[in-house]
Short mmCIF file of C-alpha atoms and ligand atoms in Angstrom, two decimals:
data_model
loop_
_atom_site.label_atom_id
_atom_site.label_comp_id
_atom_site.label_asym_id
_atom_site.label_seq_id
_atom_site.Cartn_x
_atom_site.Cartn_y
_atom_site.Cartn_z
CA UNK A 19 -19.55 8.58 9.84
CA UNK A 20 -21.78 7.68 7.13
CA UNK A 21 -20.13 4.66 4.73
CA UNK A 22 -21.51 2.82 2.12
CA UNK A 23 -20.36 -0.82 0.83
CA UNK A 24 -18.63 -0.59 -2.64
CA UNK A 25 -20.06 -3.26 -5.13
CA UNK A 26 -16.46 -4.93 -4.99
CA UNK A 27 -16.97 -5.70 -1.33
CA UNK A 28 -16.54 -9.19 -0.18
CA UNK A 29 -15.61 -10.89 3.20
CA UNK A 30 -12.55 -11.05 3.04
CA UNK A 31 -11.70 -7.57 1.10
CA UNK A 32 -14.01 -5.44 2.97
CA UNK A 33 -14.44 -1.75 1.11
CA UNK A 34 -17.16 1.01 2.26
CA UNK A 35 -16.58 4.33 0.04
CA UNK A 36 -16.89 7.65 2.31
CA UNK A 37 -17.30 11.09 1.10
CA UNK A 38 -14.11 10.59 -1.30
CA UNK A 39 -12.40 8.16 0.99
CA UNK A 40 -12.23 4.29 0.70
CA UNK A 41 -11.93 2.75 3.79
CA UNK A 42 -10.46 -0.91 2.49
CA UNK A 43 -10.65 -3.66 5.19
CA UNK A 44 -8.46 -6.75 5.03
CA UNK A 45 -10.60 -9.03 7.43
CA UNK A 46 -9.01 -12.12 8.09
CA UNK A 47 -8.55 -11.65 11.88
CA UNK A 48 -8.98 -15.55 12.68
CA UNK A 49 -5.54 -15.65 10.76
CA UNK A 50 -4.48 -13.25 11.69
CA UNK A 51 -4.99 -10.85 8.40
CA UNK A 52 -2.17 -13.93 7.12
CA UNK A 53 -2.60 -12.89 3.13
CA UNK A 54 -3.24 -16.30 0.83
CA UNK A 55 -2.96 -15.87 -3.02
CA UNK A 56 -6.80 -15.24 -2.95
CA UNK A 57 -6.78 -12.15 -0.46
CA UNK A 58 -3.46 -10.53 -2.83
CA UNK A 59 -5.88 -11.03 -5.81
CA UNK A 60 -8.83 -9.33 -4.50
CA UNK A 61 -6.06 -6.55 -2.36
CA UNK A 62 -4.91 -6.09 -6.06
CA UNK A 63 -8.78 -6.29 -8.14
CA UNK A 64 -8.93 -2.89 -5.54
CA UNK A 65 -6.17 -1.09 -6.65
CA UNK A 66 -6.78 -2.09 -10.41
CA UNK A 67 -9.80 -0.27 -10.52
CA UNK A 68 -10.17 2.14 -7.70
CA UNK A 69 -13.62 4.33 -8.19
CA UNK A 70 -12.86 7.71 -9.87
CA UNK A 71 -14.42 9.70 -6.51
CA UNK A 72 -11.34 8.18 -4.27
CA UNK A 73 -9.21 10.35 -2.88
CA UNK A 74 -7.18 8.93 -0.71
CA UNK A 75 -7.63 5.57 0.71
CA UNK A 76 -7.29 4.14 4.43
CA UNK A 77 -5.90 0.32 4.95
CA UNK A 78 -6.81 -1.38 8.18
CA UNK A 79 -7.07 -4.58 8.96
CA UNK A 80 -9.16 -6.35 11.82
CA UNK A 81 -8.23 -8.58 15.05
CA UNK A 82 -5.62 -7.44 16.97
CA UNK A 83 -2.91 -7.95 14.71
CA UNK A 84 -2.32 -6.10 11.46
CA UNK A 85 -1.17 -8.96 9.29
CA UNK A 86 0.73 -11.78 9.87
CA UNK A 87 2.62 -12.13 6.59
CA UNK A 88 2.11 -15.05 4.04
CA UNK A 89 -0.28 -17.12 4.53
CA UNK A 90 2.43 -20.64 5.96
CA UNK A 91 -0.70 -22.37 6.24
CA UNK A 92 -1.53 -22.47 1.97
CA UNK A 93 1.87 -22.12 1.81
CA UNK A 94 3.15 -25.28 3.52
CA UNK A 95 -0.23 -26.96 2.19
CA UNK A 96 0.31 -26.26 -1.16
CA UNK A 97 4.08 -27.52 -1.56
CA UNK A 98 4.99 -24.82 -4.08
CA UNK A 99 7.64 -25.32 -6.16
CA UNK A 100 10.60 -22.32 -6.62
CA UNK A 101 8.76 -21.38 -10.35
CA UNK A 102 5.09 -21.38 -7.96
CA UNK A 103 6.47 -19.31 -5.68
CA UNK A 104 8.39 -17.06 -7.70
CA UNK A 105 4.48 -16.91 -9.14
CA UNK A 106 3.42 -16.11 -5.96
CA UNK A 107 5.92 -13.44 -5.46
CA UNK A 108 5.75 -11.49 -8.64
CA UNK A 109 1.56 -11.46 -7.55
CA UNK A 110 3.18 -9.68 -3.97
CA UNK A 111 4.67 -7.16 -6.76
CA UNK A 112 2.53 -6.55 -8.71
CA UNK A 113 -1.05 -5.89 -6.63
CA UNK A 114 1.57 -3.83 -3.95
CA UNK A 115 3.24 -1.88 -7.13
CA UNK A 116 -0.34 -0.71 -7.69
CA UNK A 117 -0.96 0.35 -4.33
CA UNK A 118 2.63 2.53 -4.17
CA UNK A 119 2.23 4.18 -7.86
CA UNK A 120 -1.52 3.50 -8.55
CA UNK A 121 -1.51 7.56 -7.48
CA UNK A 122 -4.08 7.57 -4.88
CA UNK A 123 -2.56 8.19 -1.42
CA UNK A 124 -3.16 5.64 1.31
CA UNK A 125 -2.78 5.88 4.51
CA UNK A 126 -2.26 2.05 7.18
CA UNK A 127 -3.77 2.23 10.00
CA UNK A 128 -1.19 -0.47 12.18
CA UNK A 129 -1.92 -2.47 15.52
CA UNK A 130 -0.42 -5.44 17.05
CA UNK A 131 1.69 -7.98 14.82
CA UNK A 132 2.75 -5.61 11.31
CA UNK A 133 5.21 -8.64 10.38
CA UNK A 134 6.75 -10.33 7.50
CA UNK A 135 4.70 -9.75 4.22
CA UNK A 136 2.32 -7.84 6.52
CA UNK A 137 5.65 -5.41 6.94
CA UNK A 138 5.17 -5.25 3.21
CA UNK A 139 2.14 -4.63 2.84
CA UNK A 140 2.53 -1.11 5.21
CA UNK A 141 6.14 -0.35 3.29
CA UNK A 142 3.70 -0.21 -0.21
CA UNK A 143 1.28 2.70 1.99
CA UNK A 144 2.33 6.17 1.90
CA UNK A 145 1.29 7.23 5.66
CA UNK A 146 1.48 4.68 8.11
CA UNK A 147 -0.45 5.63 11.44
CA UNK A 148 0.51 2.91 14.39
CA UNK A 149 -1.54 2.19 17.52
CA UNK A 150 0.77 1.60 20.50
CA UNK A 151 0.11 -1.77 20.07
CA UNK A 152 2.72 -2.27 16.81
CA UNK A 153 5.25 -3.84 16.84
CA UNK A 154 7.52 -5.17 13.31
CA UNK A 155 9.48 -7.87 12.64
CA UNK A 156 10.80 -10.03 9.23
CA UNK A 157 10.52 -13.06 10.65
CA UNK A 158 10.99 -15.42 7.44
CA UNK A 159 14.91 -16.14 7.99
CA UNK A 160 13.18 -17.88 10.75
CA UNK A 161 10.36 -19.83 8.88
CA UNK A 162 13.31 -20.88 6.40
CA UNK A 163 12.02 -18.48 3.38
CA UNK A 164 13.15 -14.65 2.04
CA UNK A 165 10.82 -11.95 1.79
CA UNK A 166 9.01 -11.80 -1.85
CA UNK A 167 6.39 -9.41 -1.38
CA UNK A 168 9.02 -6.11 -2.20
CA UNK A 169 11.07 -6.09 1.62
CA UNK A 170 14.36 -5.99 -0.22
CA UNK A 171 13.15 -2.86 -1.88
CA UNK A 172 10.55 -0.78 -0.16
CA UNK A 173 11.07 -2.07 3.39
CA UNK A 174 15.42 -1.16 2.98
CA UNK A 175 14.26 2.01 1.90
CA UNK A 176 12.72 3.06 4.98
CA UNK A 177 15.18 1.79 7.41
CA UNK A 178 17.93 1.08 5.51
CA UNK A 179 19.67 -1.97 3.96
CA UNK A 180 22.09 -2.33 6.56
CA UNK A 181 19.00 -2.78 9.26
CA UNK A 182 16.86 -4.81 7.34
CA UNK A 183 20.39 -7.47 7.36
CA UNK A 184 20.56 -7.05 10.75
CA UNK A 185 16.49 -7.54 11.62
CA UNK A 186 16.58 -10.70 9.24
CA UNK A 187 19.18 -12.45 10.86
CA UNK A 188 18.40 -11.82 14.81
CA UNK A 189 14.26 -11.81 13.91
CA UNK A 190 14.78 -8.74 16.50
CA UNK A 191 10.97 -7.42 16.99
CA UNK A 192 10.74 -3.57 17.02
CA UNK A 193 8.45 -2.16 19.41
CA UNK A 194 6.26 1.43 18.24
CA UNK A 195 8.84 3.53 19.42
CA UNK A 196 11.48 2.17 17.54
CA UNK A 197 9.53 1.50 14.41
CA UNK A 198 8.24 5.45 13.99
CA UNK A 199 12.36 6.49 14.90
CA UNK A 200 12.61 4.16 12.15
CA UNK A 201 9.69 5.41 9.37
CA UNK A 202 7.82 2.21 10.00
CA UNK A 203 5.01 4.50 11.91
CA UNK A 204 4.61 8.26 10.38
CA UNK A 205 2.35 8.45 13.72
CA UNK A 206 1.77 6.86 16.84
CA UNK A 207 -1.85 7.38 17.74
CA UNK A 208 -4.02 5.85 20.58
CA UNK A 209 -6.91 5.66 17.96
CA UNK A 210 -4.97 4.53 14.54
CA UNK A 211 -7.78 3.83 12.47
CA UNK A 212 -9.56 7.37 13.41
CA UNK A 213 -6.49 9.18 13.04
CA UNK A 214 -5.81 7.09 9.82
CA UNK A 215 -9.27 8.45 8.27
CA UNK A 216 -8.49 11.92 9.54
CA UNK A 217 -5.39 12.29 7.96
CA UNK A 218 -7.05 10.14 4.62
CA UNK A 219 -9.54 13.10 4.25
CA UNK A 220 -7.27 16.17 4.71
CA UNK A 221 -4.93 14.41 1.69
CA UNK A 222 -8.43 13.72 -0.82
CA UNK A 223 -8.27 18.05 0.09
CA UNK A 224 -5.56 18.26 -2.01
CA UNK A 225 -5.33 18.87 -5.80
CA UNK A 226 -5.80 15.35 -7.58
CA UNK A 227 -2.82 16.00 -9.94
CA UNK A 228 -0.61 16.90 -6.89
CA UNK A 229 -0.96 14.76 -4.76
CA UNK A 230 -1.24 11.95 -8.07
CA UNK A 231 2.53 13.78 -8.53
CA UNK A 232 3.35 13.21 -5.02
CA UNK A 233 2.79 9.44 -4.51
CA UNK A 234 4.15 8.66 -8.20
CA UNK A 235 7.65 11.05 -8.72
CA UNK A 236 9.21 11.05 -5.63
CA UNK A 237 10.10 7.83 -5.78
CA UNK A 238 10.13 6.86 -9.20
CA UNK A 239 12.44 9.71 -8.93
CA UNK A 240 14.89 8.31 -6.14
CA UNK A 241 15.50 5.48 -8.20
CA UNK A 242 17.18 8.19 -11.17
CA UNK A 243 20.47 9.80 -11.47
CA UNK A 244 20.47 13.47 -9.89
CA UNK A 245 20.41 14.79 -13.43
CA UNK A 246 17.37 12.54 -14.77
CA UNK A 247 15.55 13.15 -11.59
CA UNK A 248 15.97 17.30 -11.32
CA UNK A 249 15.03 17.17 -15.20
CA UNK A 250 11.83 15.10 -14.25
CA UNK A 251 11.02 17.11 -11.26
CA UNK A 252 10.74 19.91 -13.35
CA UNK A 253 8.56 17.86 -16.13
CA UNK A 254 6.19 16.78 -13.35
CA UNK A 255 5.79 20.66 -11.61
CA UNK A 256 4.81 22.16 -15.03
CA UNK A 257 2.08 19.14 -16.19
CA UNK A 258 0.79 19.52 -12.06
CA UNK A 259 0.45 22.93 -12.92
CA UNK A 260 -0.58 23.20 -16.72
CA UNK A 261 -2.25 20.25 -17.29
CA UNK A 262 -5.71 20.74 -15.68
CA UNK A 263 -7.02 24.38 -17.41
CA UNK A 264 -5.09 22.92 -20.70
CA UNK A 265 -7.16 19.77 -20.69
CA UNK A 266 -10.68 21.39 -19.13
CA UNK A 267 -9.96 23.86 -22.38
CA UNK A 268 -9.90 21.62 -24.75
CA UNK A 269 -12.29 19.22 -23.62
CA UNK A 270 -14.85 22.14 -23.25
CA UNK A 271 -13.73 23.76 -27.17
CA UNK A 272 -15.13 19.64 -27.94
CA UNK A 273 -17.69 20.20 -25.99
CA UNK A 274 -19.31 23.68 -27.41
CA UNK A 275 -18.20 22.85 -30.78
CA UNK A 276 -15.28 24.59 -31.82
CA UNK A 277 -13.22 21.55 -32.35
CA UNK A 278 -12.02 20.15 -35.57
CA UNK A 279 -13.69 16.84 -36.59
CA UNK A 280 -11.37 13.73 -36.46
CA UNK A 281 -12.64 12.76 -40.32
CA UNK A 282 -10.56 11.42 -43.77
C1 1HE B 329 -1.20 -17.94 10.77
C2 1HE B 329 -0.15 -16.68 10.27
C3 1HE B 329 -0.01 -16.99 9.09
C4 1HE B 329 -0.82 -17.06 12.37
N1 1HE B 329 -0.04 -17.88 8.39
N2 1HE B 329 -1.89 -18.86 9.82
N3 1HE B 329 4.70 -14.22 9.59
C5 1HE B 329 5.17 -15.14 10.86
O1 1HE B 329 5.56 -16.26 10.60
C6 1HE B 329 4.24 -14.74 11.60
C7 1HE B 329 3.61 -16.11 12.48
N4 1HE B 329 2.24 -15.80 13.43
C8 1HE B 329 2.64 -15.52 14.46
O2 1HE B 329 3.73 -14.96 15.31
C9 1HE B 329 1.38 -15.03 15.57
O3 1HE B 329 -0.11 -15.83 14.85
C10 1HE B 329 1.04 -13.71 15.90
C11 1HE B 329 2.42 -12.97 16.44
C12 1HE B 329 0.83 -12.50 14.65
C13 1HE B 329 0.21 -13.69 16.21
O4 1HE B 329 -0.13 -14.11 17.55
P1 1HE B 329 -1.81 -15.01 18.46
O5 1HE B 329 -0.94 -15.95 19.59
O6 1HE B 329 -2.41 -13.70 18.56
O7 1HE B 329 -2.52 -15.52 17.19
P2 1HE B 329 -1.66 -17.46 17.17
O8 1HE B 329 -2.72 -17.95 17.78
O9 1HE B 329 -0.75 -17.36 16.79
O10 1HE B 329 -2.59 -17.61 15.67
C14 1HE B 329 -3.69 -17.55 15.51
C15 1HE B 329 -4.28 -18.59 14.25
O11 1HE B 329 -4.21 -18.17 13.15
C16 1HE B 329 -3.21 -19.38 13.91
O12 1HE B 329 -4.33 -20.52 13.28
P3 1HE B 329 -5.33 -21.90 14.78
O13 1HE B 329 -6.06 -22.38 13.23
O14 1HE B 329 -4.32 -22.20 15.11
O15 1HE B 329 -6.21 -21.20 15.53
C17 1HE B 329 -2.33 -19.64 13.86
O16 1HE B 329 -2.06 -20.27 12.96
C18 1HE B 329 -3.13 -18.35 12.20
N5 1HE B 329 -1.60 -17.92 11.86
N6 1HE B 329 -0.82 -16.27 11.80
C19 1HE B 329 -1.21 -18.75 8.28
N7 1HE B 329 1.32 -16.22 9.03
C20 1HE B 329 5.52 -13.01 -0.40
S1 1HE B 329 6.74 -13.49 0.71
C21 1HE B 329 6.33 -12.83 2.76
C22 1HE B 329 7.38 -13.66 3.73
C23 1HE B 329 6.23 -13.66 5.05
O17 1HE B 329 5.70 -13.15 5.14
S2 1HE B 329 7.41 -14.61 6.27
C24 1HE B 329 6.61 -14.14 7.79
C25 1HE B 329 5.14 -15.07 8.34
#
């Protein structure tokens, strides 16, 4: 595999470009990849400005655990007020919304603990591959807090609100097989990273506009009434089918000096 580091790469968020796939690696293994404010800001910055050649992203993390969620040490040290913590939650929501609705398919490779905010991070990816060590939990109740990175929306949709309530109340830990049955993992693989990269390469080979529609429209339409959803589906279908030729034709007319100038 030939990868080149992207200019925005740093120690906490490593970014490599491999053809038309970006490999984004959260690199805080000594903290079990717990997310502090700076790490969330880096995720936000990358997904705000994905390089144009990238057709799919692999999201992976270093060490034996995918992500231990909120950086509890930072949270403890900062003694955040309700308003300050609200801002932190909004920061997570912004970053993860950019992942889920940014139009670029994301394949997560998961291992070990995928817990709390780590599960919220994984749920913002579109395809989730777990290795056999992966497990899932929402231990917020045991920590005296609540979910703040989108789980009430994303995780509840995947596993149902009732199952999420049960998991949060009991603190039960789900193994990888149950996680797959519930939809938290789509694939179980011996080497989650390799499988995620294969899938990302395959996905990046689809028509870009189809991928854009798949990762943006389906979730949006599930928020709509059936009538609005079907109408929107039709519009998007037409947009995906026609837009490339139409736009290319119009741009070609401009480049070939066959258009009128925009002037008074
Ligand atoms: C951390 C964190 C963290 C580990 N914030 N520092 N999340 C949790 O409640 C999960 C808490 N973590 C754990 O249960 C365990 O650490 C693990 C099962 C993930 C990993 O266990 P292990 O034995 O491999 O590692 P460790 O020895 O527990 O942790 C290694 C170091 O990482 C240690 O620091 P050290 O200074 O003693 O070396 C840990 O303190 C540190 N560490 N997890 C900060 N989360 C937007 S709202 C989201 C709400 C939530 O995410 S709540 C769920 C939080």
